Coordinates of C-alpha atoms in Angstrom, one line a residue:
X1179 CA -15.0 0.5 -19.2
X1180 CA -14.7 1.7 -15.8
X1181 CA -13.6 5.4 -14.7
X1182 CA -11.7 5.7 -11.8
X1183 CA -10.6 9.2 -10.3
X1184 CA -7.1 10.0 -9.6
X1185 CA -6.0 11.2 -6.8
X1186 CA -4.4 14.8 -6.4
X1187 CA -3.1 16.2 -3.6
X1188 CA -4.9 19.3 -2.2
X1189 CA -7.9 18.8 -4.3
X1190 CA -9.5 15.4 -4.3
X1191 CA -10.0 15.5 -1.1
X1192 CA -12.7 13.5 1.2
X1193 CA -15.3 16.1 0.8
X1194 CA -14.8 17.5 -3.0
X1195 CA -14.6 12.7 -3.4
X1196 CA -18.4 12.9 -0.7
X1197 CA -20.0 15.8 -3.1
X1198 CA -18.7 15.0 -6.7
X1199 CA -19.9 11.3 -6.0
X1200 CA -23.5 12.8 -5.1
X1201 CA -23.8 15.5 -6.7
X1202 CA -21.9 14.3 -10.8
X1203 CA -21.3 10.6 -10.0
X1204 CA -20.5 8.0 -12.7
X1205 CA -16.8 7.0 -11.6
X1206 CA -16.2 3.6 -10.0
X1207 CA -14.1 4.6 -7.9
X1208 CA -12.2 7.5 -5.9
X1209 CA -8.7 7.0 -5.7
X1210 CA -6.9 9.2 -2.3
X1211 CA -3.7 10.9 -2.5
X1212 CA -1.2 8.7 -1.2
X1213 CA -0.6 8.3 2.5
X1214 CA 3.1 8.4 3.6
X1215 CA 5.2 7.6 5.9
X1216 CA 6.4 10.7 8.6
X1217 CA 9.1 10.1 11.2
X1218 CA 8.6 6.3 10.8
X1219 CA 4.7 6.7 11.3
X1220 CA 1.6 7.1 8.9
X1221 CA 1.3 10.9 8.1
X1222 CA -1.2 12.2 10.6
X1223 CA -2.6 14.8 8.1
X1224 CA -3.2 12.1 5.4
X1225 CA -4.8 10.1 7.7
X1226 CA -7.0 12.9 9.1
X1227 CA -8.6 12.8 4.8
X1228 CA -9.1 9.6 5.1
X1229 CA -11.2 10.0 8.2
X1230 CA -13.9 13.0 7.0
X1231 CA -16.5 12.5 8.5
X1232 CA -19.7 11.5 6.9
X1233 CA -23.4 12.5 8.6
X1234 CA -25.4 11.2 6.0
X1235 CA -23.9 7.6 6.3
X1236 CA -24.3 7.6 10.4
X1237 CA -28.1 6.3 9.8
X1238 CA -27.4 4.3 6.7
X1239 CA -26.9 0.0 6.8
X1240 CA -24.3 -1.1 4.6
X1241 CA -26.1 -4.1 2.9
X1242 CA -24.2 -6.9 3.4
X1243 CA -22.0 -5.4 6.2
X1244 CA -21.8 -7.0 9.5
X1245 CA -21.1 -5.0 12.9
X1246 CA -17.5 -5.1 13.4
X1247 CA -15.9 -5.6 9.8
X1248 CA -14.0 -2.4 9.8
X1249 CA -12.6 -2.4 13.0
X1250 CA -12.9 1.3 13.5
X1251 CA -15.5 2.1 10.8
X1252 CA -13.4 4.8 8.9
X1253 CA -13.3 2.8 5.5
X1254 CA -17.7 1.9 5.5
X1255 CA -18.4 6.2 6.3
X1256 CA -16.7 6.6 2.8
X1257 CA -18.0 3.3 0.9
X1258 CA -21.5 2.9 2.1
X1259 CA -22.3 6.5 1.1
X1260 CA -23.1 4.8 -2.1
X1261 CA -18.9 5.1 -3.6
X1262 CA -16.2 3.2 -3.6
X1263 CA -13.0 5.2 -2.1
X1264 CA -9.7 2.9 -2.5
X1265 CA -7.0 4.7 -0.3
X1266 CA -3.4 5.0 -2.0
X1267 CA -0.3 4.1 -0.1
X1268 CA 3.7 5.3 -1.4
X1269 CA 6.7 3.5 0.0
X1270 CA 10.2 3.0 -0.6
X1271 CA 10.6 -0.6 1.2
X1272 CA 8.6 -3.3 2.1
X1273 CA 9.5 -1.9 5.2
X1274 CA 7.5 1.4 5.4
X1275 CA 4.7 -0.8 2.7
X1276 CA 3.6 -2.6 6.2
X1277 CA 3.5 0.0 8.1
X1278 CA 1.0 1.5 5.4
X1279 CA -1.0 -1.3 4.6
X1280 CA -1.6 -2.3 8.5
X1281 CA -2.5 0.8 9.5
X1282 CA -5.1 1.2 6.3
X1283 CA -6.3 -2.4 7.4
X1284 CA -7.0 -2.0 10.7
X1285 CA -9.3 0.8 9.7
X1286 CA -11.4 -1.6 7.8
X1287 CA -9.9 -1.0 4.2
X1288 CA -10.4 -3.7 2.0
X1289 CA -8.8 -2.2 -1.2
X1290 CA -5.3 -1.0 -1.8
X1291 CA -3.5 0.5 -4.5
X1292 CA 0.3 1.1 -4.2
X1293 CA 1.8 4.5 -6.1
X1294 CA 4.6 3.7 -8.1
X1295 CA 4.1 6.7 -10.2
X1296 CA 4.6 9.7 -8.5
X1297 CA 7.3 12.1 -10.6
X1298 CA 7.6 14.5 -8.3
X1299 CA 11.2 15.1 -7.0
X1300 CA 10.6 15.3 -3.2
X1301 CA 9.1 11.5 -3.7
X1302 CA 11.4 10.4 -6.4
X1303 CA 14.6 11.5 -4.3
X1304 CA 13.5 9.7 -1.3
X1305 CA 13.3 6.9 -4.1
X1306 CA 9.6 6.4 -3.9
X1307 CA 6.9 6.7 -6.9
X1308 CA 9.0 6.8 -9.6
X1309 CA 12.0 6.7 -7.8
X1310 CA 11.4 3.1 -6.9
X1311 CA 10.8 2.0 -10.1
X1312 CA 14.6 1.0 -11.4
X1313 CA 15.1 -0.8 -8.2
X1314 CA 13.5 -4.3 -8.7
X1315 CA 14.5 -6.1 -5.6
X1316 CA 12.3 -3.4 -3.5
X1317 CA 9.5 -3.7 -5.7
X1318 CA 10.2 -7.5 -5.3
X1319 CA 10.3 -7.5 -1.5
X1320 CA 6.7 -5.2 -1.9
X1321 CA 5.1 -7.5 -4.1
X1322 CA 6.0 -10.7 -1.6
X1323 CA 3.9 -8.9 1.0
X1324 CA 1.7 -8.5 -1.1
X1325 CA 1.1 -11.9 -1.8
X1326 CA 1.1 -12.4 2.3
X1327 CA -1.2 -9.6 3.0
X1328 CA -3.4 -11.1 0.2
X1329 CA -4.0 -14.4 1.9
X1330 CA -5.8 -12.5 5.0
X1331 CA -9.5 -10.7 5.2
X1332 CA -10.5 -7.9 6.5
X1333 CA -13.5 -9.8 8.0
X1334 CA -15.5 -11.5 5.7
X1335 CA -14.0 -9.7 2.7
X1336 CA -10.1 -10.3 1.6
X1337 CA -7.5 -7.6 0.9
X1338 CA -6.7 -6.6 -2.9
X1339 CA -4.0 -4.9 -4.0
X1340 CA -3.4 -3.0 -7.4
X1341 CA -0.3 -0.6 -8.5
X1342 CA -0.2 2.4 -10.3
X1343 CA 2.8 3.4 -12.3
X1344 CA 4.6 5.1 -14.5
X1345 CA 7.1 3.9 -17.9
X1346 CA 10.1 4.6 -15.5
X1347 CA 11.9 7.0 -13.7
X1348 CA 14.4 7.5 -16.6
X1349 CA 13.6 4.9 -19.0
X1350 CA 10.5 2.4 -19.9
X1351 CA 13.2 -0.5 -19.6
X1352 CA 12.5 0.0 -15.7
X1353 CA 9.1 -1.2 -16.3
X1354 CA 9.8 -4.0 -18.6
X1355 CA 12.2 -5.6 -16.0
X1356 CA 9.1 -5.4 -13.2
X1357 CA 6.9 -6.5 -15.5
X1358 CA 7.4 -10.1 -14.8
X1359 CA 7.1 -9.7 -11.2
X1360 CA 4.2 -7.4 -11.4
X1361 CA 2.7 -10.6 -13.8
X1362 CA 3.0 -12.6 -11.1
X1363 CA 1.8 -11.1 -8.2
X1364 CA -1.8 -10.8 -7.2
X1365 CA -2.8 -7.6 -8.2
X1366 CA -6.9 -6.9 -8.9
X1367 CA -5.2 -4.4 -11.7
X1368 CA -2.6 -1.6 -12.8
X1369 CA -2.7 1.4 -13.8
X1370 CA -0.2 3.0 -16.2
X1371 CA 0.7 6.4 -17.4
X1372 CA 2.9 5.7 -20.1
X1373 CA 4.9 8.6 -19.7
X1374 CA 8.5 8.7 -17.5
X1375 CA 8.9 10.2 -14.0
X1376 CA 11.6 13.1 -14.8
X1377 CA 8.9 14.1 -17.9
X1378 CA 6.3 14.7 -14.6
X1379 CA 3.2 15.5 -16.8
X1380 CA 4.9 17.4 -20.0
X1381 CA 6.2 15.9 -23.8
X1382 CA 4.9 13.1 -25.3
X1383 CA 3.0 10.1 -24.2
X1384 CA 5.1 6.8 -25.0
X1385 CA 2.0 4.7 -27.0
X1386 CA 4.1 2.9 -28.6
X1387 CA 5.4 0.9 -25.1
X1388 CA 2.0 1.2 -24.0
X1389 CA 0.6 -1.1 -26.6
X1390 CA 3.5 -3.5 -25.5
X1391 CA 2.8 -3.2 -21.8
X1392 CA -0.6 -3.2 -23.0
X1393 CA 0.3 -7.1 -24.8
X1394 CA 2.6 -7.7 -22.0
X1395 CA 0.6 -7.5 -19.1
X1396 CA -1.8 -10.3 -17.6
X1397 CA -3.5 -8.2 -15.2
X1398 CA -6.0 -5.9 -16.0
X1399 CA -5.0 -2.4 -17.5
X1400 CA -6.1 0.5 -16.7
X1401 CA -4.7 3.6 -18.6
X1402 CA -4.0 7.0 -17.2
X1403 CA -3.1 10.4 -18.7
X1404 CA -4.1 13.2 -20.5
X1405 CA -8.1 12.5 -20.9
X1406 CA -10.6 15.6 -20.8
X1407 CA -13.2 14.6 -23.6
X1408 CA -15.8 11.8 -24.0
X1409 CA -14.4 11.0 -27.2
X1410 CA -10.9 10.7 -26.2
X1411 CA -12.6 7.8 -23.6
X1412 CA -14.2 6.6 -26.6
X1413 CA -11.5 5.9 -28.9
X1414 CA -9.0 4.2 -26.2
X1415 CA -12.0 1.9 -25.8
X1416 CA -12.0 1.5 -29.4
X1417 CA -8.4 1.3 -29.8
X1418 CA -7.5 -1.4 -26.7
X1419 CA -10.7 -3.6 -26.1
X1420 CA -9.3 -5.4 -23.2
X1421 CA -8.5 -2.4 -21.3
X1422 CA -10.3 -2.3 -17.8
X1423 CA -10.8 1.0 -17.8
X1424 CA -9.1 4.6 -17.4
X1425 CA -8.0 6.9 -14.4
X1426 CA -8.7 10.9 -14.8
X1427 CA -7.4 13.6 -12.6
X1428 CA -7.0 16.5 -13.7
X1429 CA -9.8 16.6 -17.1
X1430 CA -12.3 15.7 -13.9
X1431 CA -11.4 18.3 -12.1
X1432 CA -12.0 20.7 -15.1
X1433 CA -14.6 18.7 -16.1
X1434 CA -16.7 17.0 -13.2
X1435 CA -19.5 15.8 -15.1
X1436 CA -17.1 13.8 -17.9
X1437 CA -17.8 10.5 -16.2
X1438 CA -21.6 10.9 -16.2
X1439 CA -21.6 12.0 -19.7
X1440 CA -19.4 9.2 -20.8
X1441 CA -21.7 6.3 -18.6
X1442 CA -24.5 8.2 -20.6
X1443 CA -26.5 9.3 -17.5
X1444 CA -27.3 12.5 -18.2
X1445 CA -30.7 12.1 -17.7
X1446 CA -29.9 11.4 -14.0
X1447 CA -26.2 12.8 -12.9
X1448 CA -25.0 14.5 -15.8
X1449 CA -24.9 18.2 -17.2
X1450 CA -27.1 18.4 -20.7
X1451 CA -26.8 22.0 -20.8
X1452 CA -24.2 24.5 -19.5
X1453 CA -27.0 26.0 -17.5
X1454 CA -27.4 22.3 -15.9
X1455 CA -23.4 21.9 -15.3
X1456 CA -23.4 25.0 -13.8
X1457 CA -26.3 24.8 -11.1
X1458 CA -24.8 21.5 -10.3
X1459 CA -21.2 23.0 -9.9
X1460 CA -22.6 25.3 -7.6
X1461 CA -24.1 22.9 -6.0
X1462 CA -20.9 21.2 -5.6
X1463 CA -19.2 24.4 -4.1
X1464 CA -21.5 24.8 -1.7
X1465 CA -20.9 21.2 0.0
X1466 CA -17.1 21.8 -0.3
X1467 CA -17.9 25.8 0.9
X1468 CA -20.0 24.4 4.2
X1469 CA -17.8 22.0 4.8
X1470 CA -14.6 24.4 5.0
X1471 CA -16.1 27.2 7.3
X1472 CA -17.7 24.4 9.7
X1473 CA -14.0 22.9 9.6
X1474 CA -11.7 25.2 9.6
X1475 CA -11.3 28.7 11.0
X1476 CA -10.4 32.2 9.8
X1477 CA -10.6 33.5 6.9
X1478 CA -7.1 32.6 5.4
X1479 CA -7.6 28.7 6.3
X1480 CA -10.8 28.5 4.6
X1481 CA -9.7 30.6 1.7
X1482 CA -7.1 27.9 1.4
X1483 CA -9.5 24.9 1.1
X1484 CA -11.7 25.9 -1.2
X1485 CA -10.1 28.5 -3.9
X1486 CA -8.1 25.2 -5.0
X1487 CA -12.1 24.2 -6.1
X1488 CA -11.6 26.6 -9.0
X1489 CA -8.2 26.6 -10.0
X1490 CA -8.8 23.6 -12.9
X1491 CA -12.3 25.3 -14.0
X1492 CA -10.7 27.9 -15.4
X1493 CA -12.0 27.6 -18.6
X1494 CA -15.7 27.3 -17.5
X1495 CA -14.8 30.6 -15.5
X1496 CA -15.5 34.2 -16.5
X1497 CA -12.2 35.5 -16.3
X1498 CA -12.5 38.5 -14.6
X1499 CA -13.9 36.1 -11.9
X1500 CA -11.5 33.8 -11.5
X1501 CA -8.9 36.5 -10.9
X1502 CA -11.5 37.4 -8.2
X1503 CA -11.3 34.4 -6.7
X1504 CA -7.8 33.6 -7.0
X1505 CA -6.9 36.8 -5.4
X1506 CA -9.7 36.8 -2.7
X1507 CA -7.7 37.7 0.5
X1508 CA -10.5 37.7 2.3
X1509 CA -13.8 35.6 3.1
X1510 CA -15.9 38.4 1.8
X1511 CA -13.9 39.5 -1.1
X1512 CA -14.2 35.4 -2.0
X1513 CA -17.9 35.3 -1.7
X1514 CA -18.8 38.6 -3.6
X1515 CA -17.0 37.0 -6.6
X1516 CA -19.4 33.5 -6.5
X1517 CA -22.0 35.8 -6.3
X1518 CA -21.2 37.8 -9.2
X1519 CA -20.9 34.3 -11.1
X1520 CA -23.6 32.9 -9.9
X1521 CA -25.9 36.4 -11.2
X1522 CA -24.0 35.7 -15.1
X1523 CA -24.8 32.2 -15.1

C-alpha cells in the first residue's frame, strides 16, 4: 500500500521534502502545500516553494526524461532527485483552476492534485477547499476541465489529476452527491478525509460514511486522517483490502521514520533504535538549518523557518529543551538549545 505525505503549510516545505526523502524515506509521493490564486494569478510565495533549488539534481541525468520535456525544468528538480512530488492546487471556480493548472503544466509537472478538503475558514469562506463541496455545478465544470487537460501531454507524459476531499463542509450528503460526477472524471485516485470541513481536525472520524464511499467509489481510494502508527496503517490495509494507500501529515511530522518503518526499511532508511532515530532527526534538521541560513537574512527570518521543524516532534524532545527552542529569540539561543539536546541524546 502506498504512503503519501500530506501537505501542511509552513511545515512540508521544499527543503523539508528533500531532506525527508534523502534521510528517512519510505514515502511514495510528497504533496505540496496548495498553490492558490492571489490578485488574479498564482501566488508568488507558493510558486517559490515549488522552485527550491536542488543542487544534487544539477549533475543528475534523469533516466527516460528527454531534454526539453519540462519547459523550465522545475518539476525535474525535485522528481529526478529520487523522490516524487505532486503539486496541489485549490480553486473556487473553473477559471481559477485553469490558471493554476496551466501554470504547473508550464513548469513541467504532469501530475496535479486538486484540494476540495481544506477546512480552514479563510479558504472555505472564499468557496475553496471544503467550501466547494456543496457546489455541484462548479465541481462538474472543474471535472470537465480535467477531462480536457487529461488529453494533453507534457512532452511525452500525459497530464494526470487526483482529488483530495472531505465528506462535506456541513453534511456527508455533499460528498455522495458529487460521487457520480467524480466517478466519471479521469482521476488517478481520490484521497478522502472522513470528517466534515466544519469539524476541522476535531471530533470523531465518520468511518460509516467512509466505508460507504469506499464501496461506491470507482477510483483507487486513499485514506487520510489521524494515522500515527504502523499498526494503524496495517489495520487500514487489513480492513480495507482495496485501499490504494494512506496519506499522512501530522503523523509523519511527529515521527518521520513512520513510512519507512511500515515498509520494512529499517536496515536502510528507518530508525531501528531511539538513538538512530535522533541521529537521523539531527541530520535532517541540519539540512533544513543550513538551507535557512543560506536563504534568509537575520535571526528572526531564519528562526521562523527552523523552529517549526520541532513543533510536532515535541513528544520526542525533553520538555525543557523544547521550551528553549520555541522561546529562542536569537539564533545563538536556538543553537545552544540544539547543542544541549544533542548532548542529552
